[in-house]
Short mmCIF file of C-alpha atoms in Angstrom, two decimals:
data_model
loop_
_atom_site.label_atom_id
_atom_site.label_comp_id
_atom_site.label_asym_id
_atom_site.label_seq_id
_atom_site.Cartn_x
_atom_site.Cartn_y
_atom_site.Cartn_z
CA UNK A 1 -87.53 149.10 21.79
CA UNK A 2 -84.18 147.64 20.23
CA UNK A 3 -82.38 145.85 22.64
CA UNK A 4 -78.86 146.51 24.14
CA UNK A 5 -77.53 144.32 22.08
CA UNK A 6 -79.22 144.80 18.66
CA UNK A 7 -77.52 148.78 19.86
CA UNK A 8 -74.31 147.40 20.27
CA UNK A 9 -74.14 145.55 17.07
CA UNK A 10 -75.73 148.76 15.11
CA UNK A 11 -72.33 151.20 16.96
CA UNK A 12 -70.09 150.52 15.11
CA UNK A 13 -67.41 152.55 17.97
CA UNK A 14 -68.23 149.53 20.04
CA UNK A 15 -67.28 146.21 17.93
CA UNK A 16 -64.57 143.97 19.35
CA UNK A 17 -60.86 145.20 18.33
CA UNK A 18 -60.27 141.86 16.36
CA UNK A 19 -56.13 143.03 17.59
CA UNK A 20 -56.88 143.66 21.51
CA UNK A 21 -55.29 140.55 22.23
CA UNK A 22 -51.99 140.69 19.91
CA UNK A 23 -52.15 144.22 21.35
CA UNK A 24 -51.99 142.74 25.05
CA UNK A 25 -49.25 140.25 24.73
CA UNK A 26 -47.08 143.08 22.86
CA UNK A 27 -47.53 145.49 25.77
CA UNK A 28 -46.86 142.45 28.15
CA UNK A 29 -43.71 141.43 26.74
CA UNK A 30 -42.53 144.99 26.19
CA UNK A 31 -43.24 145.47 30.22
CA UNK A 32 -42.21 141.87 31.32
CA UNK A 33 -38.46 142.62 29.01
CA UNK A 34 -38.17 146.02 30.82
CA UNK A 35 -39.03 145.06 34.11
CA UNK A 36 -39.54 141.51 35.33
CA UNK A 37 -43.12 139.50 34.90
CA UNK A 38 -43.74 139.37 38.66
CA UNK A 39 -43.90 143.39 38.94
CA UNK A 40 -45.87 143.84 36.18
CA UNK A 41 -49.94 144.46 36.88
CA UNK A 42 -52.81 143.84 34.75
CA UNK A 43 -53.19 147.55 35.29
CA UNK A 44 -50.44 148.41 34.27
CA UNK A 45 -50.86 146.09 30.88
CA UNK A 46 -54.03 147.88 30.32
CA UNK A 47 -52.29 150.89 29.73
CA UNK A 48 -49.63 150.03 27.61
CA UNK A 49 -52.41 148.26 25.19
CA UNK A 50 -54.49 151.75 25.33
CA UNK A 51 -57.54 149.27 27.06
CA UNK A 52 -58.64 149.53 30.54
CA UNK A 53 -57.07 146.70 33.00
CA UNK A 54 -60.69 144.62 33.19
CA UNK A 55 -61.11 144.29 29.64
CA UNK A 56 -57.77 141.80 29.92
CA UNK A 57 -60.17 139.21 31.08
CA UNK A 58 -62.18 139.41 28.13
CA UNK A 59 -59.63 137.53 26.36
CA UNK A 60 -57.63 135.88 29.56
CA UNK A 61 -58.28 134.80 32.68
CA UNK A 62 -54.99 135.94 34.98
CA UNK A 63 -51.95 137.29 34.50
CA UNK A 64 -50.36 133.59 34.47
CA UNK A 65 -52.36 132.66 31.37
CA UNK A 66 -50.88 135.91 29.29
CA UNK A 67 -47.32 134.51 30.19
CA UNK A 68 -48.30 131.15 29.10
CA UNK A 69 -49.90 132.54 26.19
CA UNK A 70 -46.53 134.82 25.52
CA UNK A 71 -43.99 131.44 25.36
CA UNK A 72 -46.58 129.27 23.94
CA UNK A 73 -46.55 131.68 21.03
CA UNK A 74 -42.89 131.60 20.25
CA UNK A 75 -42.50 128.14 21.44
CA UNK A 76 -45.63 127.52 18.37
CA UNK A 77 -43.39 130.21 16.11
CA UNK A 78 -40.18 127.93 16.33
CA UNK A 79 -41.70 124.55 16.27
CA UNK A 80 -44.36 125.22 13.13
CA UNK A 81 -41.19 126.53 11.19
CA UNK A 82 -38.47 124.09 12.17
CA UNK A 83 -41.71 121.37 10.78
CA UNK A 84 -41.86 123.45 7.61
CA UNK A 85 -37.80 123.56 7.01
CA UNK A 86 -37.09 120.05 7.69
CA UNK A 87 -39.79 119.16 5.10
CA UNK A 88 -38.49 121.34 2.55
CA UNK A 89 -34.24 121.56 2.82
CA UNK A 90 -32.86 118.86 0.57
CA UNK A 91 -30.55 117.64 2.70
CA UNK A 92 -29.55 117.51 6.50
CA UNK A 93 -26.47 120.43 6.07
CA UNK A 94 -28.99 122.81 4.27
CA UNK A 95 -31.68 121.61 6.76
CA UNK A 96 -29.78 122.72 10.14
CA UNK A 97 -28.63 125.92 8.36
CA UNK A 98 -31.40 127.15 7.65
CA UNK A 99 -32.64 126.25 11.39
CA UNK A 100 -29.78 128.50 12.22
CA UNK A 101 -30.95 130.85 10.11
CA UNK A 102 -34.70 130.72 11.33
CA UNK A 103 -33.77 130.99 14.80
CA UNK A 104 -31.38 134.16 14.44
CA UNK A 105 -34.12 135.56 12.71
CA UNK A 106 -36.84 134.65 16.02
CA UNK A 107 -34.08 136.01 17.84
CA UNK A 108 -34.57 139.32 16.14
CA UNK A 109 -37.99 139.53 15.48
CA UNK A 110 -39.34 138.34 18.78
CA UNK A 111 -36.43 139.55 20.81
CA UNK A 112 -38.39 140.60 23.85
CA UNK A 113 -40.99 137.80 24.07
CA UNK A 114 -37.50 135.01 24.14
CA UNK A 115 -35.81 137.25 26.74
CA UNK A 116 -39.30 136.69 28.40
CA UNK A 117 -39.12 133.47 28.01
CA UNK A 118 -35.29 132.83 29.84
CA UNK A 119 -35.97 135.59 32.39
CA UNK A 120 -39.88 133.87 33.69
CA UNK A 121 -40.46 130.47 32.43
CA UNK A 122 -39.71 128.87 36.04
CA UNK A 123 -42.86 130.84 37.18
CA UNK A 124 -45.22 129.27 35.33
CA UNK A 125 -47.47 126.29 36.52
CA UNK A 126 -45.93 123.27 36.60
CA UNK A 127 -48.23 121.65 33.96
CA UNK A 128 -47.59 124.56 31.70
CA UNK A 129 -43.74 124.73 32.10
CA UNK A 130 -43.48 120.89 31.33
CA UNK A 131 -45.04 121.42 28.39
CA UNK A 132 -42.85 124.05 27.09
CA UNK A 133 -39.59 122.17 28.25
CA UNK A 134 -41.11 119.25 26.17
CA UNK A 135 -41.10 121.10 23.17
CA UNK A 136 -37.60 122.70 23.74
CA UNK A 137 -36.12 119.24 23.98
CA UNK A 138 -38.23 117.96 21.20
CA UNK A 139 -36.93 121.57 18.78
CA UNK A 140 -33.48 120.50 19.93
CA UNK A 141 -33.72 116.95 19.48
CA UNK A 142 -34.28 117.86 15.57
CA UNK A 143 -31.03 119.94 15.64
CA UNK A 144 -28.93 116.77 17.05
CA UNK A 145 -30.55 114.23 14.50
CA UNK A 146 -29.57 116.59 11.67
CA UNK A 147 -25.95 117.06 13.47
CA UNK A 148 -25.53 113.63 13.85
CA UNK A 149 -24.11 112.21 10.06
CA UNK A 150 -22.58 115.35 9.59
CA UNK A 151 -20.13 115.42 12.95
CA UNK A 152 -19.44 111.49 13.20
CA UNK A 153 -17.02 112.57 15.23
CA UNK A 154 -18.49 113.18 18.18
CA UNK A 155 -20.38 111.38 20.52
CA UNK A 156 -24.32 111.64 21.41
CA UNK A 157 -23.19 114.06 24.39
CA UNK A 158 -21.01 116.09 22.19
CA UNK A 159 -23.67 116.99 20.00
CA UNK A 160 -25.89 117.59 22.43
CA UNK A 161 -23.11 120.17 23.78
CA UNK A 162 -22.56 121.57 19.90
CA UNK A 163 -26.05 122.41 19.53
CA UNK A 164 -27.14 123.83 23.12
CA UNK A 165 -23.57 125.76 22.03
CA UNK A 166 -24.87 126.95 19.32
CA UNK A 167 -28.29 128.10 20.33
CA UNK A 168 -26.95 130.22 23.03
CA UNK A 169 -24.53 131.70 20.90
CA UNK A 170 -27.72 133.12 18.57
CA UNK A 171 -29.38 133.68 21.83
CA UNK A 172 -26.04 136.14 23.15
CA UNK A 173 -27.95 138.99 21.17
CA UNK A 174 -30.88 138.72 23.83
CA UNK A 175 -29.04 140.36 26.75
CA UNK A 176 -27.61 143.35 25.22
CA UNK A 177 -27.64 145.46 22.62
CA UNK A 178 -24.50 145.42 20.26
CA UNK A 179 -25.50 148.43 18.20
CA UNK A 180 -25.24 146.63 15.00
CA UNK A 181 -27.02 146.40 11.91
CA UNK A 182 -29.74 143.70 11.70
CA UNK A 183 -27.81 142.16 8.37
CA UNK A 184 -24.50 142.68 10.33
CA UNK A 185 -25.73 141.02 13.52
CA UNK A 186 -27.39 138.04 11.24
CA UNK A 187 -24.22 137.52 10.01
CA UNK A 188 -21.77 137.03 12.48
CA UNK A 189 -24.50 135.03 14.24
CA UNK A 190 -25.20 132.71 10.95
CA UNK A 191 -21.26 132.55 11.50
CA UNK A 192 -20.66 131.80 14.87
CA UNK A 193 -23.28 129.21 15.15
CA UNK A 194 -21.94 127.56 12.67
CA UNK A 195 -18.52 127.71 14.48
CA UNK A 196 -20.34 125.92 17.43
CA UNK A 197 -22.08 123.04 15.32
CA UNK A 198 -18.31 122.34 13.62
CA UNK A 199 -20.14 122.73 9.94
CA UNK A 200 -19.55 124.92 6.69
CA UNK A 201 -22.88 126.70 6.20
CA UNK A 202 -24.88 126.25 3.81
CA UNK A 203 -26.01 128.71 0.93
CA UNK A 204 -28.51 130.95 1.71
CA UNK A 205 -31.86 129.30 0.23
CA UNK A 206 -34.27 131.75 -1.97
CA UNK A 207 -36.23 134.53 0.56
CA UNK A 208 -39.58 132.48 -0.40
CA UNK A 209 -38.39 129.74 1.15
CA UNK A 210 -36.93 130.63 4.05
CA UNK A 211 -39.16 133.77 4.46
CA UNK A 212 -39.92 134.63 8.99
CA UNK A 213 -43.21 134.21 9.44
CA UNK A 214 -44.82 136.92 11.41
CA UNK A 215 -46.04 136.11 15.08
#
């Protein structure tokens, strides 16, 4: 007699969903941007994922861990790609616009898990929201070097100011809806930021280059 699990791996309706767990950090975000982190259940996860509530814990252990999960992933997004633009702009005005560029288009892409992110990062553990506070400073820390030679101008708490300036203004789009086109918003964001940093942009680099990659 075969046993349960030589049946299991011979159904093929009951192989692990390899995209369960993408599939519960979407729903998550979607519920945690709509309503607040704290009054969303697993439950109630579950059923925005199509998976009953339990079958979370097949791929986390609480609630906390998909919120650390969430901002680790777009913490992850923004550091791995800042890495790969520094090491490929050819020089520091072409490096921090197309930082501008990459972070207008995380704003976009990952809208809900960054308004996450602002809205519910003080509830996480203490260990865990360290972490991620690290990394922020660290992501902006590579903004300021970059600043640096091209606003001599200014002093190490002005650029400081310029850049956190400039961040938010990109990060404006995450608390309302403007009704414009994606291109449109892009823009006037690419343009704005700019206006914060105090530098002429510069030109758009090839798609290939400068290409989002997905989360």
């Amino acid at each position: 007699m075969a046993s349960a699990r030589t049946e299991r791996q011979r159904d093929p309706g009951r192989r692990r969903d390899p995209e369960r767990r993408a599939r519960i950090l979407h729903a998550a975000a979607d519920l945690a941007s709509q309503r607040g982190f704290t009054t969303v259940t697993l439950a109630d996860i579950g059923a925005e994922a199509g998976i009953v509530g339990s079958g979370i814990y097949r791929h986390f252990g609480s609630k906390a861990s998909i919120l650390v999960a969430l901002l680790d992933q777009v913490m992850g997004r923004l550091m791995s790609r800042a890495a790969q633009i520094i090491t490929t702009s050819a020089d520091d005005r072409q490096c921090l616009s197309d930082l501008v560029r990459d972070h207008i288009a995380v704003a976009q892409l990952d809208r809900t898990i960054l308004m996450v992110y602002h809205r519910e990062s003080h509830t996480l553990p203490a260990e865990d929201r360290r972490r991620l506070r690290r990394q922020q400073r660290l992501y902006i820390e590579e903004w300021v070097h970059l600043l640096a030679p091209l606003r001599p101008d200014l002093a190490d708490g002005e650029l400081r100011l310029a850049v956190h300036a400039a961040i938010g203004a990109i990060q404006s789009t995450l608390f309302f809806r403007s009704g414009l086109a994606p291109d449109r918003l892009a823009e006037l964001l690419d343009t704005m930021a700019h206006g914060c940093l105090g530098i002429d942009p510069a030109p758009q680099r090839p798609a290939e280059l400068t290409a989002v990659a997905s989360s």
